[in-house]
Amino acid sequence: MNVPNPCAARVIATVVSDVVSGQVIIDAGSKTLSAKQLLRHENLEMGYIPEYPEARIFRLHEEHGWVDVSQCVNPPHIGQRLSFVRVIVALFINLFD
């Protein structure tokens, strides 16, 4: 899917686990994606994955994130790199090059 993205910054994270069916774990957590949540359409959102618009980040620890990919036709797999559009970008800019 070709999703236009006028965002100035994205986070690139790698899928590090796909052991649990319908979810993946990425190597980016609350420090990278921010624990800030956006209430939208009665759902909490913690970011957007343009390559997988059906995916939903549902849990963040400091260094890892859990992504529900149960609605994706072809879910991501271990080693795949994903781009994330963050809810809040300020903390990310201060922590990374």
mmCIF file of N, CA, C and O in Angstrom:
data_model
loop_
_atom_site.group_PDB
_atom_site.id
_atom_site.type_symbol
_atom_site.label_atom_id
_atom_site.label_comp_id
_atom_site.label_asym_id
_atom_site.label_seq_id
_atom_site.Cartn_x
_atom_site.Cartn_y
_atom_site.Cartn_z
ATOM 1 N N MET A 1 0.839 -1.180 0.000
ATOM 2 C CA MET A 1 0.000 0.000 0.000
ATOM 3 C C MET A 1 0.883 1.242 0.000
ATOM 4 O O MET A 1 1.811 1.350 0.781
ATOM 5 N N ASN A 2 0.586 2.172 -0.841
ATOM 6 C CA ASN A 2 1.342 3.404 -0.920
ATOM 7 C C ASN A 2 0.625 4.471 -0.097
ATOM 8 O O ASN A 2 -0.416 4.979 -0.498
ATOM 9 N N VAL A 3 1.185 4.786 1.064
ATOM 10 C CA VAL A 3 0.572 5.767 1.958
ATOM 11 C C VAL A 3 1.407 7.029 1.935
ATOM 12 O O VAL A 3 2.578 7.003 2.295
ATOM 13 N N PRO A 4 0.841 8.156 1.487
ATOM 14 C CA PRO A 4 1.609 9.402 1.506
ATOM 15 C C PRO A 4 1.907 9.790 2.948
ATOM 16 O O PRO A 4 1.083 9.610 3.821
ATOM 17 N N ASN A 5 3.110 10.308 3.178
ATOM 18 C CA ASN A 5 3.482 10.663 4.540
ATOM 19 C C ASN A 5 4.277 11.958 4.540
ATOM 20 O O ASN A 5 5.454 11.961 4.238
ATOM 21 N N PRO A 6 3.635 13.054 4.896
ATOM 22 C CA PRO A 6 4.331 14.330 4.931
ATOM 23 C C PRO A 6 5.107 14.563 6.231
ATOM 24 O O PRO A 6 5.541 15.660 6.495
ATOM 25 N N CYS A 7 5.282 13.529 7.062
ATOM 26 C CA CYS A 7 5.968 13.676 8.349
ATOM 27 C C CYS A 7 7.450 13.953 8.159
ATOM 28 O O CYS A 7 8.094 13.392 7.277
ATOM 29 N N ALA A 8 7.998 14.811 9.022
ATOM 30 C CA ALA A 8 9.408 15.172 8.957
ATOM 31 C C ALA A 8 10.299 14.118 9.592
ATOM 32 O O ALA A 8 11.488 14.063 9.313
ATOM 33 N N ALA A 9 9.742 13.272 10.455
ATOM 34 C CA ALA A 9 10.559 12.269 11.142
ATOM 35 C C ALA A 9 9.774 10.980 11.319
ATOM 36 O O ALA A 9 8.579 11.007 11.594
ATOM 37 N N ARG A 10 10.475 9.885 11.132
ATOM 38 C CA ARG A 10 9.917 8.560 11.392
ATOM 39 C C ARG A 10 10.914 7.785 12.241
ATOM 40 O O ARG A 10 12.109 8.047 12.201
ATOM 41 N N VAL A 11 10.410 6.804 12.945
ATOM 42 C CA VAL A 11 11.253 5.869 13.690
ATOM 43 C C VAL A 11 11.304 4.586 12.874
ATOM 44 O O VAL A 11 10.278 4.116 12.394
ATOM 45 N N ILE A 12 12.504 4.027 12.719
ATOM 46 C CA ILE A 12 12.660 2.735 12.063
ATOM 47 C C ILE A 12 12.971 1.716 13.149
ATOM 48 O O ILE A 12 13.909 1.900 13.929
ATOM 49 N N ALA A 13 12.174 0.657 13.224
ATOM 50 C CA ALA A 13 12.369 -0.388 14.229
ATOM 51 C C ALA A 13 12.363 -1.747 13.534
ATOM 52 O O ALA A 13 11.801 -1.900 12.450
ATOM 53 N N THR A 14 12.971 -2.717 14.193
ATOM 54 C CA THR A 14 13.074 -4.067 13.654
ATOM 55 C C THR A 14 12.192 -5.016 14.450
ATOM 56 O O THR A 14 12.149 -4.940 15.680
ATOM 57 N N VAL A 15 11.515 -5.912 13.758
ATOM 58 C CA VAL A 15 10.728 -6.955 14.422
ATOM 59 C C VAL A 15 11.713 -7.964 15.010
ATOM 60 O O VAL A 15 12.543 -8.523 14.291
ATOM 61 N N VAL A 16 11.641 -8.169 16.325
ATOM 62 C CA VAL A 16 12.568 -9.080 16.993
ATOM 63 C C VAL A 16 11.899 -10.378 17.441
ATOM 64 O O VAL A 16 12.583 -11.321 17.828
ATOM 65 N N SER A 17 10.572 -10.437 17.392
ATOM 66 C CA SER A 17 9.864 -11.670 17.756
ATOM 67 C C SER A 17 8.512 -11.710 17.064
ATOM 68 O O SER A 17 7.813 -10.705 16.980
ATOM 69 N N ASP A 18 8.168 -12.910 16.584
ATOM 70 C CA ASP A 18 6.827 -13.162 16.040
ATOM 71 C C ASP A 18 6.306 -14.491 16.558
ATOM 72 O O ASP A 18 5.518 -15.166 15.916
ATOM 73 N N VAL A 19 6.748 -14.865 17.752
ATOM 74 C CA VAL A 19 6.414 -16.157 18.352
ATOM 75 C C VAL A 19 4.911 -16.279 18.630
ATOM 76 O O VAL A 19 4.320 -17.329 18.414
ATOM 77 N N VAL A 20 4.300 -15.209 19.113
ATOM 78 C CA VAL A 20 2.876 -15.243 19.439
ATOM 79 C C VAL A 20 2.079 -14.891 18.183
ATOM 80 O O VAL A 20 2.302 -13.835 17.577
ATOM 81 N N SER A 21 1.167 -15.756 17.822
ATOM 82 C CA SER A 21 0.348 -15.534 16.641
ATOM 83 C C SER A 21 -0.450 -14.235 16.786
ATOM 84 O O SER A 21 -1.049 -13.969 17.823
ATOM 85 N N GLY A 22 -0.427 -13.419 15.748
ATOM 86 C CA GLY A 22 -1.196 -12.180 15.754
ATOM 87 C C GLY A 22 -0.504 -10.997 16.395
ATOM 88 O O GLY A 22 -1.086 -9.931 16.508
ATOM 89 N N GLN A 23 0.753 -11.185 16.831
ATOM 90 C CA GLN A 23 1.480 -10.045 17.383
ATOM 91 C C GLN A 23 2.965 -10.181 17.121
ATOM 92 O O GLN A 23 3.475 -11.270 16.913
ATOM 93 N N VAL A 24 3.647 -9.043 17.093
ATOM 94 C CA VAL A 24 5.096 -9.008 16.966
ATOM 95 C C VAL A 24 5.651 -8.083 18.034
ATOM 96 O O VAL A 24 4.948 -7.213 18.538
ATOM 97 N N ILE A 25 6.914 -8.287 18.357
ATOM 98 C CA ILE A 25 7.628 -7.410 19.274
ATOM 99 C C ILE A 25 8.697 -6.695 18.465
ATOM 100 O O ILE A 25 9.392 -7.302 17.651
ATOM 101 N N ILE A 26 8.817 -5.389 18.693
ATOM 102 C CA ILE A 26 9.795 -4.572 17.976
ATOM 103 C C ILE A 26 10.854 -4.063 18.948
ATOM 104 O O ILE A 26 10.637 -4.046 20.159
ATOM 105 N N ASP A 27 11.999 -3.661 18.411
ATOM 106 C CA ASP A 27 13.105 -3.173 19.252
ATOM 107 C C ASP A 27 13.027 -1.670 19.492
ATOM 108 O O ASP A 27 14.028 -0.979 19.564
ATOM 109 N N ALA A 28 11.831 -1.155 19.635
ATOM 110 C CA ALA A 28 11.597 0.253 19.980
ATOM 111 C C ALA A 28 10.497 0.276 21.035
ATOM 112 O O ALA A 28 9.484 -0.392 20.878
ATOM 113 N N GLY A 29 10.729 1.030 22.098
ATOM 114 C CA GLY A 29 9.749 1.073 23.181
ATOM 115 C C GLY A 29 9.360 2.489 23.537
ATOM 116 O O GLY A 29 9.378 3.397 22.702
ATOM 117 N N SER A 30 9.065 2.696 24.816
ATOM 118 C CA SER A 30 8.559 3.993 25.264
ATOM 119 C C SER A 30 9.579 5.117 25.123
ATOM 120 O O SER A 30 9.204 6.269 24.933
ATOM 121 N N LYS A 31 10.865 4.798 25.202
ATOM 122 C CA LYS A 31 11.876 5.847 25.023
ATOM 123 C C LYS A 31 11.935 6.322 23.566
ATOM 124 O O LYS A 31 12.224 7.479 23.295
ATOM 125 N N THR A 32 11.673 5.426 22.650
ATOM 126 C CA THR A 32 11.740 5.756 21.238
ATOM 127 C C THR A 32 10.404 6.220 20.684
ATOM 128 O O THR A 32 10.326 7.216 19.977
ATOM 129 N N LEU A 33 9.353 5.502 21.000
ATOM 130 C CA LEU A 33 8.038 5.820 20.455
ATOM 131 C C LEU A 33 7.236 6.756 21.339
ATOM 132 O O LEU A 33 6.214 7.278 20.915
ATOM 133 N N SER A 34 7.671 6.942 22.573
ATOM 134 C CA SER A 34 6.995 7.770 23.571
ATOM 135 C C SER A 34 5.794 7.024 24.119
ATOM 136 O O SER A 34 5.056 6.378 23.390
ATOM 137 N N ALA A 35 5.622 7.109 25.394
ATOM 138 C CA ALA A 35 4.477 6.474 26.038
ATOM 139 C C ALA A 35 3.222 7.326 25.870
ATOM 140 O O ALA A 35 2.148 6.945 26.294
ATOM 141 N N LYS A 36 3.368 8.482 25.251
ATOM 142 C CA LYS A 36 2.224 9.367 25.027
ATOM 143 C C LYS A 36 1.221 8.665 24.123
ATOM 144 O O LYS A 36 1.574 8.070 23.116
ATOM 145 N N GLN A 37 -0.029 8.745 24.499
ATOM 146 C CA GLN A 37 -1.076 8.094 23.728
ATOM 147 C C GLN A 37 -2.055 9.126 23.201
ATOM 148 O O GLN A 37 -2.262 10.173 23.791
ATOM 149 N N LEU A 38 -2.686 8.807 22.102
ATOM 150 C CA LEU A 38 -3.666 9.678 21.474
ATOM 151 C C LEU A 38 -5.005 8.963 21.499
ATOM 152 O O LEU A 38 -5.114 7.837 21.025
ATOM 153 N N LEU A 39 -6.018 9.591 22.095
ATOM 154 C CA LEU A 39 -7.361 9.017 22.085
ATOM 155 C C LEU A 39 -8.026 9.437 20.791
ATOM 156 O O LEU A 39 -8.244 10.615 20.534
ATOM 157 N N ARG A 40 -8.300 8.447 19.959
ATOM 158 C CA ARG A 40 -8.855 8.742 18.643
ATOM 159 C C ARG A 40 -9.883 7.667 18.289
ATOM 160 O O ARG A 40 -9.580 6.477 18.380
ATOM 161 N N HIS A 41 -11.025 8.072 17.908
ATOM 162 C CA HIS A 41 -12.090 7.138 17.536
ATOM 163 C C HIS A 41 -12.338 6.107 18.636
ATOM 164 O O HIS A 41 -12.501 4.928 18.366
ATOM 165 N N GLU A 42 -12.303 6.552 19.883
ATOM 166 C CA GLU A 42 -12.529 5.705 21.055
ATOM 167 C C GLU A 42 -11.455 4.627 21.230
ATOM 168 O O GLU A 42 -11.655 3.654 21.939
ATOM 169 N N ASN A 43 -10.323 4.765 20.574
ATOM 170 C CA ASN A 43 -9.200 3.840 20.725
ATOM 171 C C ASN A 43 -7.947 4.629 21.079
ATOM 172 O O ASN A 43 -7.746 5.727 20.582
ATOM 173 N N LEU A 44 -7.101 4.033 21.917
ATOM 174 C CA LEU A 44 -5.817 4.657 22.205
ATOM 175 C C LEU A 44 -4.838 4.297 21.095
ATOM 176 O O LEU A 44 -4.719 3.143 20.715
ATOM 177 N N GLU A 45 -4.136 5.294 20.586
ATOM 178 C CA GLU A 45 -3.134 5.062 19.551
ATOM 179 C C GLU A 45 -1.775 5.517 20.063
ATOM 180 O O GLU A 45 -1.669 6.553 20.708
ATOM 181 N N MET A 46 -0.737 4.737 19.792
ATOM 182 C CA MET A 46 0.626 5.072 20.219
ATOM 183 C C MET A 46 1.545 5.231 19.027
ATOM 184 O O MET A 46 2.745 5.148 19.151
ATOM 185 N N GLY A 47 0.992 5.442 17.867
ATOM 186 C CA GLY A 47 1.787 5.591 16.658
ATOM 187 C C GLY A 47 1.091 4.898 15.499
ATOM 188 O O GLY A 47 0.087 4.212 15.676
ATOM 189 N N TYR A 48 1.663 5.084 14.321
ATOM 190 C CA TYR A 48 1.069 4.560 13.095
ATOM 191 C C TYR A 48 2.175 3.928 12.258
ATOM 192 O O TYR A 48 3.270 4.484 12.145
ATOM 193 N N ILE A 49 1.890 2.770 11.679
ATOM 194 C CA ILE A 49 2.855 2.064 10.833
ATOM 195 C C ILE A 49 2.334 2.139 9.396
ATOM 196 O O ILE A 49 1.402 1.411 9.036
ATOM 197 N N PRO A 50 2.890 3.022 8.569
ATOM 198 C CA PRO A 50 2.375 3.188 7.207
ATOM 199 C C PRO A 50 2.352 1.903 6.385
ATOM 200 O O PRO A 50 1.433 1.696 5.592
ATOM 201 N N GLU A 51 3.342 1.025 6.575
ATOM 202 C CA GLU A 51 3.389 -0.223 5.804
ATOM 203 C C GLU A 51 2.291 -1.204 6.217
ATOM 204 O O GLU A 51 1.925 -2.088 5.453
ATOM 205 N N TYR A 52 1.787 -1.041 7.431
ATOM 206 C CA TYR A 52 0.751 -1.926 7.979
ATOM 207 C C TYR A 52 -0.316 -1.088 8.680
ATOM 208 O O TYR A 52 -0.376 -1.047 9.907
ATOM 209 N N PRO A 53 -1.172 -0.415 7.933
ATOM 210 C CA PRO A 53 -2.160 0.460 8.555
ATOM 211 C C PRO A 53 -3.147 -0.264 9.472
ATOM 212 O O PRO A 53 -3.747 0.345 10.344
ATOM 213 N N GLU A 54 -3.276 -1.583 9.312
ATOM 214 C CA GLU A 54 -4.181 -2.355 10.163
ATOM 215 C C GLU A 54 -3.541 -2.697 11.510
ATOM 216 O O GLU A 54 -4.228 -3.134 12.431
ATOM 217 N N ALA A 55 -2.227 -2.554 11.628
ATOM 218 C CA ALA A 55 -1.513 -2.904 12.859
ATOM 219 C C ALA A 55 -1.761 -1.857 13.939
ATOM 220 O O ALA A 55 -2.033 -0.692 13.638
ATOM 221 N N ARG A 56 -1.642 -2.283 15.192
ATOM 222 C CA ARG A 56 -1.872 -1.369 16.316
ATOM 223 C C ARG A 56 -0.854 -1.646 17.417
ATOM 224 O O ARG A 56 -0.713 -2.773 17.881
ATOM 225 N N ILE A 57 -0.128 -0.619 17.823
ATOM 226 C CA ILE A 57 0.799 -0.739 18.952
ATOM 227 C C ILE A 57 -0.053 -0.768 20.213
ATOM 228 O O ILE A 57 -0.843 0.143 20.445
ATOM 229 N N PHE A 58 0.087 -1.820 21.020
ATOM 230 C CA PHE A 58 -0.790 -1.913 22.184
ATOM 231 C C PHE A 58 -0.066 -1.946 23.522
ATOM 232 O O PHE A 58 -0.705 -1.859 24.574
ATOM 233 N N ARG A 59 1.256 -2.024 23.512
ATOM 234 C CA ARG A 59 1.999 -2.061 24.772
ATOM 235 C C ARG A 59 3.420 -1.594 24.525
ATOM 236 O O ARG A 59 4.042 -1.956 23.532
ATOM 237 N N LEU A 60 3.946 -0.771 25.452
ATOM 238 C CA LEU A 60 5.328 -0.302 25.352
ATOM 239 C C LEU A 60 6.039 -0.503 26.676
ATOM 240 O O LEU A 60 5.498 -0.175 27.728
ATOM 241 N N HIS A 61 7.240 -1.051 26.611
ATOM 242 C CA HIS A 61 8.176 -1.027 27.730
ATOM 243 C C HIS A 61 9.295 -0.088 27.292
ATOM 244 O O HIS A 61 9.263 0.436 26.184
ATOM 245 N N GLU A 62 10.291 0.121 28.121
ATOM 246 C CA GLU A 62 11.324 1.093 27.765
ATOM 247 C C GLU A 62 11.989 0.815 26.423
ATOM 248 O O GLU A 62 12.239 1.730 25.659
ATOM 249 N N GLU A 63 12.305 -0.444 26.144
ATOM 250 C CA GLU A 63 13.085 -0.744 24.946
ATOM 251 C C GLU A 63 12.386 -1.637 23.929
ATOM 252 O O GLU A 63 12.977 -1.968 22.900
ATOM 253 N N HIS A 64 11.163 -2.061 24.214
ATOM 254 C CA HIS A 64 10.431 -2.925 23.285
ATOM 255 C C HIS A 64 8.978 -2.507 23.192
ATOM 256 O O HIS A 64 8.420 -1.939 24.124
ATOM 257 N N GLY A 65 8.376 -2.819 22.055
ATOM 258 C CA GLY A 65 6.961 -2.536 21.846
ATOM 259 C C GLY A 65 6.250 -3.757 21.310
ATOM 260 O O GLY A 65 6.845 -4.576 20.609
ATOM 261 N N TRP A 66 4.988 -3.884 21.673
ATOM 262 C CA TRP A 66 4.152 -4.990 21.213
ATOM 263 C C TRP A 66 3.164 -4.436 20.197
ATOM 264 O O TRP A 66 2.495 -3.434 20.450
ATOM 265 N N VAL A 67 3.063 -5.125 19.055
ATOM 266 C CA VAL A 67 2.201 -4.664 17.975
ATOM 267 C C VAL A 67 1.211 -5.768 17.617
ATOM 268 O O VAL A 67 1.607 -6.903 17.337
ATOM 269 N N ASP A 68 -0.063 -5.436 17.647
ATOM 270 C CA ASP A 68 -1.114 -6.362 17.235
ATOM 271 C C ASP A 68 -1.167 -6.338 15.712
ATOM 272 O O ASP A 68 -1.458 -5.300 15.113
ATOM 273 N N VAL A 69 -0.850 -7.466 15.099
ATOM 274 C CA VAL A 69 -0.873 -7.570 13.641
ATOM 275 C C VAL A 69 -1.927 -8.574 13.173
ATOM 276 O O VAL A 69 -1.891 -9.042 12.042
ATOM 277 N N SER A 70 -2.868 -8.887 14.056
ATOM 278 C CA SER A 70 -3.879 -9.902 13.753
ATOM 279 C C SER A 70 -4.789 -9.505 12.592
ATOM 280 O O SER A 70 -5.385 -10.374 11.952
ATOM 281 N N GLN A 71 -4.897 -8.209 12.295
ATOM 282 C CA GLN A 71 -5.743 -7.754 11.196
ATOM 283 C C GLN A 71 -4.974 -7.595 9.882
ATOM 284 O O GLN A 71 -5.567 -7.253 8.854
ATOM 285 N N CYS A 72 -3.681 -7.874 9.895
ATOM 286 C CA CYS A 72 -2.845 -7.738 8.693
ATOM 287 C C CYS A 72 -2.920 -9.012 7.856
ATOM 288 O O CYS A 72 -2.755 -10.113 8.378
ATOM 289 N N VAL A 73 -3.134 -8.860 6.553
ATOM 290 C CA VAL A 73 -3.189 -10.009 5.653
ATOM 291 C C VAL A 73 -1.851 -10.726 5.610
ATOM 292 O O VAL A 73 -1.774 -11.945 5.719
ATOM 293 N N ASN A 74 -0.761 -9.981 5.459
ATOM 294 C CA ASN A 74 0.600 -10.524 5.463
ATOM 295 C C ASN A 74 1.379 -9.817 6.564
ATOM 296 O O ASN A 74 2.038 -8.807 6.306
ATOM 297 N N PRO A 75 1.310 -10.325 7.811
ATOM 298 C CA PRO A 75 1.962 -9.632 8.929
ATOM 299 C C PRO A 75 3.486 -9.603 8.790
ATOM 300 O O PRO A 75 4.066 -10.437 8.098
ATOM 301 N N PRO A 76 4.129 -8.635 9.434
ATOM 302 C CA PRO A 76 5.593 -8.567 9.390
ATOM 303 C C PRO A 76 6.220 -9.775 10.080
ATOM 304 O O PRO A 76 5.576 -10.455 10.878
ATOM 305 N N HIS A 77 7.492 -10.013 9.767
ATOM 306 C CA HIS A 77 8.207 -11.174 10.300
ATOM 307 C C HIS A 77 9.527 -10.735 10.937
ATOM 308 O O HIS A 77 9.962 -9.597 10.763
ATOM 309 N N ILE A 78 10.160 -11.650 11.658
ATOM 310 C CA ILE A 78 11.424 -11.354 12.335
ATOM 311 C C ILE A 78 12.433 -10.793 11.342
ATOM 312 O O ILE A 78 12.599 -11.300 10.238
ATOM 313 N N GLY A 79 13.100 -9.723 11.758
ATOM 314 C CA GLY A 79 14.118 -9.089 10.932
ATOM 315 C C GLY A 79 13.596 -7.982 10.040
ATOM 316 O O GLY A 79 14.378 -7.185 9.521
ATOM 317 N N GLN A 80 12.303 -7.921 9.850
ATOM 318 C CA GLN A 80 11.731 -6.880 8.995
ATOM 319 C C GLN A 80 11.792 -5.530 9.698
ATOM 320 O O GLN A 80 11.558 -5.423 10.887
ATOM 321 N N ARG A 81 12.137 -4.508 8.940
ATOM 322 C CA ARG A 81 12.209 -3.143 9.478
ATOM 323 C C ARG A 81 10.919 -2.413 9.129
ATOM 324 O O ARG A 81 10.468 -2.456 7.991
ATOM 325 N N LEU A 82 10.367 -1.736 10.139
ATOM 326 C CA LEU A 82 9.114 -1.007 9.976
ATOM 327 C C LEU A 82 9.332 0.459 10.298
ATOM 328 O O LEU A 82 10.151 0.791 11.152
ATOM 329 N N SER A 83 8.589 1.330 9.636
ATOM 330 C CA SER A 83 8.668 2.750 9.975
ATOM 331 C C SER A 83 7.438 3.131 10.797
ATOM 332 O O SER A 83 6.344 2.621 10.574
ATOM 333 N N PHE A 84 7.646 4.008 11.761
ATOM 334 C CA PHE A 84 6.583 4.429 12.668
ATOM 335 C C PHE A 84 6.446 5.942 12.639
ATOM 336 O O PHE A 84 7.437 6.662 12.719
ATOM 337 N N VAL A 85 5.213 6.391 12.534
ATOM 338 C CA VAL A 85 4.899 7.799 12.693
ATOM 339 C C VAL A 85 4.453 7.939 14.136
ATOM 340 O O VAL A 85 3.485 7.310 14.563
ATOM 341 N N ARG A 86 5.179 8.744 14.885
ATOM 342 C CA ARG A 86 4.931 8.872 16.320
ATOM 343 C C ARG A 86 3.791 9.828 16.630
ATOM 344 O O ARG A 86 3.484 10.710 15.842
ATOM 345 N N VAL A 87 3.210 9.673 17.829
ATOM 346 C CA VAL A 87 2.183 10.594 18.297
ATOM 347 C C VAL A 87 2.834 11.920 18.688
ATOM 348 O O VAL A 87 2.375 12.989 18.333
ATOM 349 N N ILE A 88 3.939 11.855 19.425
ATOM 350 C CA ILE A 88 4.689 13.035 19.865
ATOM 351 C C ILE A 88 6.137 12.870 19.412
ATOM 352 O O ILE A 88 6.752 11.849 19.667
ATOM 353 N N VAL A 89 6.718 13.854 18.767
ATOM 354 C CA VAL A 89 8.060 13.722 18.220
ATOM 355 C C VAL A 89 9.145 14.383 19.077
ATOM 356 O O VAL A 89 10.320 14.059 18.957
ATOM 357 N N ALA A 90 8.791 15.271 19.995
ATOM 358 C CA ALA A 90 9.775 16.075 20.729
ATOM 359 C C ALA A 90 10.812 15.243 21.480
ATOM 360 O O ALA A 90 12.007 15.500 21.381
ATOM 361 N N LEU A 91 10.403 14.255 22.246
ATOM 362 C CA LEU A 91 11.361 13.455 23.012
ATOM 363 C C LEU A 91 12.282 12.660 22.102
ATOM 364 O O LEU A 91 13.465 12.510 22.365
ATOM 365 N N PHE A 92 11.760 12.161 21.034
ATOM 366 C CA PHE A 92 12.530 11.374 20.070
ATOM 367 C C PHE A 92 13.666 12.197 19.469
ATOM 368 O O PHE A 92 14.790 11.745 19.365
ATOM 369 N N ILE A 93 13.395 13.417 19.101
ATOM 370 C CA ILE A 93 14.400 14.286 18.493
ATOM 371 C C ILE A 93 15.546 14.550 19.460
ATOM 372 O O ILE A 93 16.699 14.617 19.064
ATOM 373 N N ASN A 94 15.262 14.681 20.743
ATOM 374 C CA ASN A 94 16.298 14.922 21.741
ATOM 375 C C ASN A 94 17.152 13.703 22.059
ATOM 376 O O ASN A 94 18.280 13.838 22.486
ATOM 377 N N LEU A 95 16.640 12.499 21.841
ATOM 378 C CA LEU A 95 17.347 11.276 22.228
ATOM 379 C C LEU A 95 18.188 10.651 21.120
ATOM 380 O O LEU A 95 19.064 9.851 21.396
ATOM 381 N N PHE A 96 17.922 10.969 19.867
ATOM 382 C CA PHE A 96 18.581 10.286 18.746
ATOM 383 C C PHE A 96 19.183 11.272 17.765
ATOM 384 O O PHE A 96 18.761 12.404 17.670
ATOM 385 N N ASP A 97 20.157 10.772 16.987
ATOM 386 C CA ASP A 97 20.772 11.586 15.927
ATOM 387 C C ASP A 97 19.814 11.752 14.763
ATOM 388 O O ASP A 97 19.049 10.908 14.449
#
